[in-house]
C-alpha cells in the first residue's frame, strides 16, 4: 500500500509500539527498514506508525495468524516480503500506546 509504514519488532509481541519503522512505502508499496544489526525480526505494516490501530485502519502482519519470524544477516537485505493490509477489526484501547514524545 503506497504511503504506509512497515514495522519491525525484535520479538513476536506485535501488539505494542514497534522497535523500528520504515520510511513511507513507495508508489508500488515497496518498503525498506534499516535495522541496526542482523537478527530475527517480526514484521507488520499500517498507515500510522504510532499508537494502537483504530477500527477500519489498514493493518497487516507478516504471518497469519501468528507473526512469522524473518532472519536477517548482518549487513544484508531480505527481499520478497509481502504484507497484506486489511481493515483492523480489533478494539481501540485509549492510552494503550502513546507517542514516544
mmCIF file of C-alpha atoms in Angstrom:
data_model
loop_
_atom_site.group_PDB
_atom_site.id
_atom_site.type_symbol
_atom_site.label_atom_id
_atom_site.label_comp_id
_atom_site.label_asym_id
_atom_site.label_seq_id
_atom_site.Cartn_x
_atom_site.Cartn_y
_atom_site.Cartn_z
ATOM 1 C CA UNK A 1 0.000 0.000 0.000
ATOM 2 C CA UNK A 2 1.642 3.270 -1.075
ATOM 3 C CA UNK A 3 2.201 5.685 1.807
ATOM 4 C CA UNK A 4 2.163 3.063 4.549
ATOM 5 C CA UNK A 5 4.841 2.129 7.073
ATOM 6 C CA UNK A 6 6.463 -1.252 7.591
ATOM 7 C CA UNK A 7 7.203 -2.029 11.227
ATOM 8 C CA UNK A 8 9.781 -4.340 12.808
ATOM 9 C CA UNK A 9 9.679 -5.906 16.262
ATOM 10 C CA UNK A 10 12.511 -7.754 17.997
ATOM 11 C CA UNK A 11 10.121 -10.345 19.464
ATOM 12 C CA UNK A 12 6.747 -11.847 18.442
ATOM 13 C CA UNK A 13 4.727 -9.411 20.590
ATOM 14 C CA UNK A 14 3.446 -7.114 17.840
ATOM 15 C CA UNK A 15 0.651 -5.611 19.945
ATOM 16 C CA UNK A 16 2.832 -2.724 21.102
ATOM 17 C CA UNK A 17 4.860 0.152 19.696
ATOM 18 C CA UNK A 18 7.317 -1.081 17.060
ATOM 19 C CA UNK A 19 11.038 -1.253 17.697
ATOM 20 C CA UNK A 20 11.763 0.054 14.177
ATOM 21 C CA UNK A 21 9.765 1.657 11.364
ATOM 22 C CA UNK A 22 10.428 2.176 7.685
ATOM 23 C CA UNK A 23 10.144 5.391 5.775
ATOM 24 C CA UNK A 24 6.901 5.669 3.807
ATOM 25 C CA UNK A 25 6.444 2.935 1.222
ATOM 26 C CA UNK A 26 6.834 3.987 -2.404
ATOM 27 C CA UNK A 27 4.166 4.266 -5.104
ATOM 28 C CA UNK A 28 4.345 0.476 -5.611
ATOM 29 C CA UNK A 29 4.002 -0.227 -1.886
ATOM 30 C CA UNK A 30 7.647 -1.311 -1.540
ATOM 31 C CA UNK A 31 9.454 -0.501 1.686
ATOM 32 C CA UNK A 32 12.895 -0.603 3.288
ATOM 33 C CA UNK A 33 13.525 -0.903 7.029
ATOM 34 C CA UNK A 34 17.082 -0.135 8.100
ATOM 35 C CA UNK A 35 17.892 -2.268 11.130
ATOM 36 C CA UNK A 36 20.896 -1.748 13.420
ATOM 37 C CA UNK A 37 22.084 -5.353 13.145
ATOM 38 C CA UNK A 38 21.154 -8.778 11.886
ATOM 39 C CA UNK A 39 18.821 -10.946 13.910
ATOM 40 C CA UNK A 40 15.296 -12.286 13.987
ATOM 41 C CA UNK A 41 12.511 -9.767 13.454
ATOM 42 C CA UNK A 42 8.722 -9.838 13.176
ATOM 43 C CA UNK A 43 7.101 -7.517 10.652
ATOM 44 C CA UNK A 44 3.862 -5.633 10.332
ATOM 45 C CA UNK A 45 2.547 -2.728 8.297
ATOM 46 C CA UNK A 46 -0.012 0.015 8.706
ATOM 47 C CA UNK A 47 -0.882 3.570 7.755
ATOM 48 C CA UNK A 48 0.168 5.166 11.081
ATOM 49 C CA UNK A 49 3.426 4.179 12.771
ATOM 50 C CA UNK A 50 2.455 5.066 16.355
ATOM 51 C CA UNK A 51 -0.486 4.387 18.643
ATOM 52 C CA UNK A 52 -2.767 1.400 18.521
ATOM 53 C CA UNK A 53 -4.651 0.793 15.251
ATOM 54 C CA UNK A 54 -8.199 2.100 15.160
ATOM 55 C CA UNK A 55 -11.076 0.044 13.746
ATOM 56 C CA UNK A 56 -11.037 0.277 9.955
ATOM 57 C CA UNK A 57 -7.382 1.391 9.708
ATOM 58 C CA UNK A 58 -5.438 -0.677 7.188
ATOM 59 C CA UNK A 59 -3.209 -3.067 9.125
ATOM 60 C CA UNK A 60 -1.313 -6.283 8.482
ATOM 61 C CA UNK A 61 1.469 -8.517 9.724
ATOM 62 C CA UNK A 62 3.824 -10.969 8.089
ATOM 63 C CA UNK A 63 2.391 -14.363 9.044
ATOM 64 C CA UNK A 64 -1.143 -15.387 9.882
ATOM 65 C CA UNK A 65 -2.454 -15.928 12.442
ATOM 66 C CA UNK A 66 0.862 -15.705 14.327
ATOM 67 C CA UNK A 67 3.771 -13.488 13.216
ATOM 68 C CA UNK A 68 6.370 -15.343 11.123
ATOM 69 C CA UNK A 69 9.999 -14.657 12.094
ATOM 70 C CA UNK A 70 12.304 -13.163 9.465
ATOM 71 C CA UNK A 71 16.029 -13.890 9.812
ATOM 72 C CA UNK A 72 18.252 -11.006 8.699
ATOM 73 C CA UNK A 73 22.015 -11.464 8.347
ATOM 74 C CA UNK A 74 24.330 -8.615 9.372
ATOM 75 C CA UNK A 75 24.830 -6.130 6.538
ATOM 76 C CA UNK A 76 22.210 -7.647 4.245
ATOM 77 C CA UNK A 77 18.695 -7.076 2.950
ATOM 78 C CA UNK A 78 15.826 -9.552 2.767
ATOM 79 C CA UNK A 79 13.649 -9.245 -0.314
ATOM 80 C CA UNK A 80 10.253 -10.609 -1.266
ATOM 81 C CA UNK A 81 8.423 -9.928 1.999
ATOM 82 C CA UNK A 82 4.750 -9.249 1.256
ATOM 83 C CA UNK A 83 2.428 -7.891 3.929
ATOM 84 C CA UNK A 84 -1.264 -7.652 3.061
ATOM 85 C CA UNK A 85 -3.159 -4.777 4.675
ATOM 86 C CA UNK A 86 -6.822 -5.137 5.589
ATOM 87 C CA UNK A 87 -9.150 -3.133 7.857
ATOM 88 C CA UNK A 88 -8.320 -3.568 11.551
ATOM 89 C CA UNK A 89 -11.235 -5.245 13.334
ATOM 90 C CA UNK A 90 -9.952 -5.143 16.910
ATOM 91 C CA UNK A 91 -10.950 -2.749 19.649
ATOM 92 C CA UNK A 92 -9.094 0.529 20.136
ATOM 93 C CA UNK A 93 -7.940 0.978 23.729
ATOM 94 C CA UNK A 94 -7.305 4.595 24.724
ATOM 95 C CA UNK A 95 -3.846 5.061 26.233
ATOM 96 C CA UNK A 96 -2.678 1.569 25.211
ATOM 97 C CA UNK A 97 0.255 3.056 23.361
ATOM 98 C CA UNK A 98 1.397 6.617 23.125
ATOM 99 C CA UNK A 99 3.809 8.595 21.031
ATOM 100 C CA UNK A 100 7.323 8.483 22.468
ATOM 101 C CA UNK A 101 7.454 12.293 22.801
#
